[in-house]
CSV table of C-alpha atoms in Angstrom, one decimal:
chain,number,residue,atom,x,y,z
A,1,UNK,CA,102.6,142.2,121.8
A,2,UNK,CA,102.1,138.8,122.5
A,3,UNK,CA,105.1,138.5,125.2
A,4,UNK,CA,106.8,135.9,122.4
A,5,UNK,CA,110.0,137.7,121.0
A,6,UNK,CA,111.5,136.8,117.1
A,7,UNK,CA,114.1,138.1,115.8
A,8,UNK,CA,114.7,138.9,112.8
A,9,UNK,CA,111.6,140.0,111.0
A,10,UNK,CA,112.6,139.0,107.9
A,11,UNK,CA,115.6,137.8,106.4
A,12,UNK,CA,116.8,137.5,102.7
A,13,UNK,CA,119.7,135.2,102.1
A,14,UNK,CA,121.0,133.1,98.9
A,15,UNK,CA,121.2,129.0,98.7
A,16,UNK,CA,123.8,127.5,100.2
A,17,UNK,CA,123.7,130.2,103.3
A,18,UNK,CA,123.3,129.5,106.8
A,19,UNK,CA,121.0,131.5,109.3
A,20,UNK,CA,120.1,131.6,112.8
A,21,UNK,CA,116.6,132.6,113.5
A,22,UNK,CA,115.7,133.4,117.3
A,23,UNK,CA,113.1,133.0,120.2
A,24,UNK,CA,112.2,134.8,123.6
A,25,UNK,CA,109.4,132.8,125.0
A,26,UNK,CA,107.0,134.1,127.4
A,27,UNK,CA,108.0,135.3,131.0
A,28,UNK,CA,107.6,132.2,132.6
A,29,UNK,CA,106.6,129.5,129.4
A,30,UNK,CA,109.2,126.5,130.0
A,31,UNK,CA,108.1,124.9,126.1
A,32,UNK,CA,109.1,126.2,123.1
A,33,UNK,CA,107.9,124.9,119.9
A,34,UNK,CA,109.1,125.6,116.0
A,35,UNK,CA,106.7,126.0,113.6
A,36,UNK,CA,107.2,126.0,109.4
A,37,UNK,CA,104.2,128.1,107.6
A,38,UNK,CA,104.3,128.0,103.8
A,39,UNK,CA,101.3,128.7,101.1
A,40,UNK,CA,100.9,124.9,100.7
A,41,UNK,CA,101.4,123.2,103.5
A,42,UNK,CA,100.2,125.3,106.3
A,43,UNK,CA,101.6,125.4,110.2
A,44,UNK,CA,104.3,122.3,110.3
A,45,UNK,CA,105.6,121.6,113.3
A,46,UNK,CA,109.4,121.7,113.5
A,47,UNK,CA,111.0,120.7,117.4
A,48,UNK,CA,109.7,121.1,120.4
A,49,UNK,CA,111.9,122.2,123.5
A,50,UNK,CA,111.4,121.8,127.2
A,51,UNK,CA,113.1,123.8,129.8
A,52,UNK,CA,116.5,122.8,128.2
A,53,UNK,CA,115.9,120.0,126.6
A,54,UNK,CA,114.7,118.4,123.1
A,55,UNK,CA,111.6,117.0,123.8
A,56,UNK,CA,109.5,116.2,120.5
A,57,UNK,CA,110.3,115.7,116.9
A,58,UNK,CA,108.1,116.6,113.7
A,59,UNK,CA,109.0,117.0,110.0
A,60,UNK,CA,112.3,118.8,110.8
A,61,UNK,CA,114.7,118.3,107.8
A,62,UNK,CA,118.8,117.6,108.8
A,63,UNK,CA,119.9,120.2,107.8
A,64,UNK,CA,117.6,122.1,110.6
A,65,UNK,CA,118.7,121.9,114.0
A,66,UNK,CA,117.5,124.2,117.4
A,67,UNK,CA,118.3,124.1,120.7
A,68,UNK,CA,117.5,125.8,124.1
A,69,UNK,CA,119.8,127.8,126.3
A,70,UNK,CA,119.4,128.2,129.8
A,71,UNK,CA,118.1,131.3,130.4
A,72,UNK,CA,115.1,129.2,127.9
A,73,UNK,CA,115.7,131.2,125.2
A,74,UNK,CA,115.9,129.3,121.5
A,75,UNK,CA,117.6,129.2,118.4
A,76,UNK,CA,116.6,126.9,114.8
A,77,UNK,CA,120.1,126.9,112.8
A,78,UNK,CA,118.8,126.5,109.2
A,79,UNK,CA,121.9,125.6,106.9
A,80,UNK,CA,122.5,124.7,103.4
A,81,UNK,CA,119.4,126.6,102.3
A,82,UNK,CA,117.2,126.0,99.5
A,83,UNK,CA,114.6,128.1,97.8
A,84,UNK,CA,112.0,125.4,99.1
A,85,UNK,CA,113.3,126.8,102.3
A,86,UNK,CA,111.4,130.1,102.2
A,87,UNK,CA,108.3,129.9,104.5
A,88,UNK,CA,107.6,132.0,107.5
A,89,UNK,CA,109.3,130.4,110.5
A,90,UNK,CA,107.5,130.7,113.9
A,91,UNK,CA,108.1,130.2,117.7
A,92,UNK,CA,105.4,129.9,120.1
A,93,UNK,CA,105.6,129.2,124.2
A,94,UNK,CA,103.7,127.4,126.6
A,95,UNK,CA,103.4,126.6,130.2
A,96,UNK,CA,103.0,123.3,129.8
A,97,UNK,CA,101.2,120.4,127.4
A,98,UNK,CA,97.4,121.1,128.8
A,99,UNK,CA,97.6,124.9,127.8
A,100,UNK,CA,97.4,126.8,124.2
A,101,UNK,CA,100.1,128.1,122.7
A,102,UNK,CA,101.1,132.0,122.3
A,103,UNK,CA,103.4,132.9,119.2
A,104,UNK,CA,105.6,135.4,118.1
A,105,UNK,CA,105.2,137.6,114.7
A,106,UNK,CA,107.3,135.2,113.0
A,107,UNK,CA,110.7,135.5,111.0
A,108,UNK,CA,110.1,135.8,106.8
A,109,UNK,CA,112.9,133.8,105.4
A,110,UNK,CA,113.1,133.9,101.7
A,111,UNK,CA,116.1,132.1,100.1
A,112,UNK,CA,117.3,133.2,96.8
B,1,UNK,CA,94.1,110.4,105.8
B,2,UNK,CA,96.0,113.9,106.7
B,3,UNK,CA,95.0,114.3,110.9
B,4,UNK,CA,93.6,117.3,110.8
B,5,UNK,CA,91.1,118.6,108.0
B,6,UNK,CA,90.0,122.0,106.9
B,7,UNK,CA,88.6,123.5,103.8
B,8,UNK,CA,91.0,126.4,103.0
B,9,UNK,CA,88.4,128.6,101.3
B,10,UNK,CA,88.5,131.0,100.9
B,11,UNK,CA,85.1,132.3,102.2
B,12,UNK,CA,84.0,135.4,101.6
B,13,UNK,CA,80.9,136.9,103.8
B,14,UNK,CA,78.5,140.0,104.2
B,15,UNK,CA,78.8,141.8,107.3
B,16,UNK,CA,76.5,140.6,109.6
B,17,UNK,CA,76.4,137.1,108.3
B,18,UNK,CA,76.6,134.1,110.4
B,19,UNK,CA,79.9,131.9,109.9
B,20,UNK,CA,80.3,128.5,110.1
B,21,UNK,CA,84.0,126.9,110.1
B,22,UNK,CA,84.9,123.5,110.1
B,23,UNK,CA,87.5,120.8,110.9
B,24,UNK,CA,87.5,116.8,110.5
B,25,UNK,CA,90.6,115.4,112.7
B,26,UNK,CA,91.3,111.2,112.6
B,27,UNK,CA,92.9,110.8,115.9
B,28,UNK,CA,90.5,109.8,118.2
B,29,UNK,CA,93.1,110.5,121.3
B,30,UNK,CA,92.5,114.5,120.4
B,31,UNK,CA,90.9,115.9,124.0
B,32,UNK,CA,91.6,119.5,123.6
B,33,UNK,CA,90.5,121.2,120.3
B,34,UNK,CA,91.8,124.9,120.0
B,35,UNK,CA,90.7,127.4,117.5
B,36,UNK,CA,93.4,130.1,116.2
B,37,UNK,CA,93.1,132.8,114.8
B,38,UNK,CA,96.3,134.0,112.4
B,39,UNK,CA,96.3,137.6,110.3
B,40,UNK,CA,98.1,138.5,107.7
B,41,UNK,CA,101.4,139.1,108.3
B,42,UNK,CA,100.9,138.0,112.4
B,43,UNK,CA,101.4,135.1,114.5
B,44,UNK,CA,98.0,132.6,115.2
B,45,UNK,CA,96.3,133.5,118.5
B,46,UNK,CA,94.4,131.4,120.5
B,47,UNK,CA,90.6,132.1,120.1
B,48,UNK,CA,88.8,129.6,121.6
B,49,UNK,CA,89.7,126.9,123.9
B,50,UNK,CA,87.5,123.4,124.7
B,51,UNK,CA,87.8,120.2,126.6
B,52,UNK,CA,86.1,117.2,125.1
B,53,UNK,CA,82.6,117.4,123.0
B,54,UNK,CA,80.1,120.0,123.9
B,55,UNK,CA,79.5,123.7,123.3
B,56,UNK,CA,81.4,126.6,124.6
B,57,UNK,CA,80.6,130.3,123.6
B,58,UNK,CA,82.8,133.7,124.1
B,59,UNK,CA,80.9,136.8,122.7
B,60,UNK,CA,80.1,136.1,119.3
B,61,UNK,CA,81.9,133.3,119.0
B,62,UNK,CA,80.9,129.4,119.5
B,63,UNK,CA,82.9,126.4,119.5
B,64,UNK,CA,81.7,122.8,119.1
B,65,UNK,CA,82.9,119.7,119.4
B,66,UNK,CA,81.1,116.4,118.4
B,67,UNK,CA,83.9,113.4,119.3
B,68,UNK,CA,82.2,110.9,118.2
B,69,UNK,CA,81.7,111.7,114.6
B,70,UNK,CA,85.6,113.5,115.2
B,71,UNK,CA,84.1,116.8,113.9
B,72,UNK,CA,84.7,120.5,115.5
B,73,UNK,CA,83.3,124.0,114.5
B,74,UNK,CA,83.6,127.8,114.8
B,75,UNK,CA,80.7,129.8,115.2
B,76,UNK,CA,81.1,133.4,114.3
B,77,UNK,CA,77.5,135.4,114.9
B,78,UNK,CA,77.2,138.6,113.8
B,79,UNK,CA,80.4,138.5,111.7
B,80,UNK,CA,82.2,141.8,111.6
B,81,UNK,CA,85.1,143.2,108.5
B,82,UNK,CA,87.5,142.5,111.9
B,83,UNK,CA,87.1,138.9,111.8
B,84,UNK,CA,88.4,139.1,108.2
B,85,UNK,CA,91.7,136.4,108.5
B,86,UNK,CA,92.7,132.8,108.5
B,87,UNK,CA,91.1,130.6,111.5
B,88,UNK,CA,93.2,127.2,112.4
B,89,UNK,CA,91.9,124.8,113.9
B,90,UNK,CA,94.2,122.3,116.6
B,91,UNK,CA,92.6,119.1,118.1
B,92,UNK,CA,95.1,117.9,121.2
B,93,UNK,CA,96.0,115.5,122.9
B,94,UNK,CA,97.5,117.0,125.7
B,95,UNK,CA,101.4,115.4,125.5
B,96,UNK,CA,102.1,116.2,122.2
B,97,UNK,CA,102.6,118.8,120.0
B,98,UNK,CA,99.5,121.2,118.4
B,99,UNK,CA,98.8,119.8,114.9
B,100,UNK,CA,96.9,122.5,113.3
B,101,UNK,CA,94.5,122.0,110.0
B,102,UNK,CA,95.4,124.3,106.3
B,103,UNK,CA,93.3,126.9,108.0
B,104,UNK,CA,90.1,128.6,106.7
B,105,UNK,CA,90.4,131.9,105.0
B,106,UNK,CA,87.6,134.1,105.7
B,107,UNK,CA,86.9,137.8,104.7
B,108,UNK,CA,83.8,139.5,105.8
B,109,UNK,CA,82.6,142.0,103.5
B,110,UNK,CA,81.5,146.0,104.8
């Protein structure tokens, strides 16, 4: 158990559907970051949040949005989803920019 | 020019072998270069961890960084069936997010 807490496992849903995927950082981690893994495109990075607030971009699509709730815990909203949309979603906390990265096991999302 | 490089492999070893893994990056503000580890199914975990060009080695495992030519590797001595999975590489620069390379998938053979 890497401390990093996603839920769910794995979700199946139809296009057009909205989910909510969710994140527990680390006791103590203050950044959380988003990460897309599919077959051909590897780790993308998605948002980054810092203790509350949005604090970097990457290839996050509109119709994707996160945020951060106080007790640091994180949500990505994915919406109007397309079968493009099936990749392996991933959450990972740090302590701050100078330190690696620990992730959770990831939510499966596969969009039919 | 993609920022981070790495031939996906995949490569496929004897037991016992030595490994060699590799990464190209462009950015020459990367000061942190990171080595993941990711098996199937899991989350990447960090491996290895280095500051600027030079060696550093945990166990069986060596990583090097030459800056100037913007090139970093992953040693793996004695290579066991347990090292079987997909190693990412992640130069840094310290105030932005990890980029991470395609990832290298290796698979050590009993």
């Amino acid at each position: 158990d890497s401390g990093v807490t996603q839920t769910p496992k794995h979700l199946i849903t139809a296009t057009g559907q909205r989910v909510t995927l969710r994140c527990s950082p680390r006791s103590g981690d203050l950044s959380v970051y988003w990460y897309q893994q599919s077959l051909d495109q590897g780790l993308q990075f998605l948002i980054q949040y810092y203790n509350g607030e949005e604090r970097a971009k990457g290839n996050i699509l509109e119709r994707f949005s996160a945020q951060q709730f106080p007790d640091l815990h994180s949500e990505l909203n994915l919406s109007s989803l397309e079968l493009g949309d099936s990749a392996l979603y991933f959450c990972a906390s740090s302590v701050g920019p100078d330190y690696g990265y620990t992730f959770g096991s990831g939510t499966r999302l596969t969009v039919v | 020019q993609k920022e981070v490089e790495q031939d996906p492999g995949p490569l496929s070893v004897p037991e016992g072998a030595i490994v060699s893994l590799n990464c190209t990056y462009s950015n020459s503000a990367f000061q942190y270069f990171m080595w993941y580890r990711q098996y199937s199914r899991k989350g990447p975990e960090l491996l290895m961890y280095t500051y600027s060009s030079g060696n550093k080695e945990d166990g069986r495992f060596t990583a090097q960084v030459d800056k100037s030519s913007k090139y970093i590797s992953l040693f793996i001595r004695d290579s066991q069936p347990s090292d079987s999975a997909t190693y990412l590489c992640a130069p840094h620069s310290g105030n932005t997010p990890l980029v991470f390379g395609k990832g290298t998938r290796l698979s050590v053979i009993a």
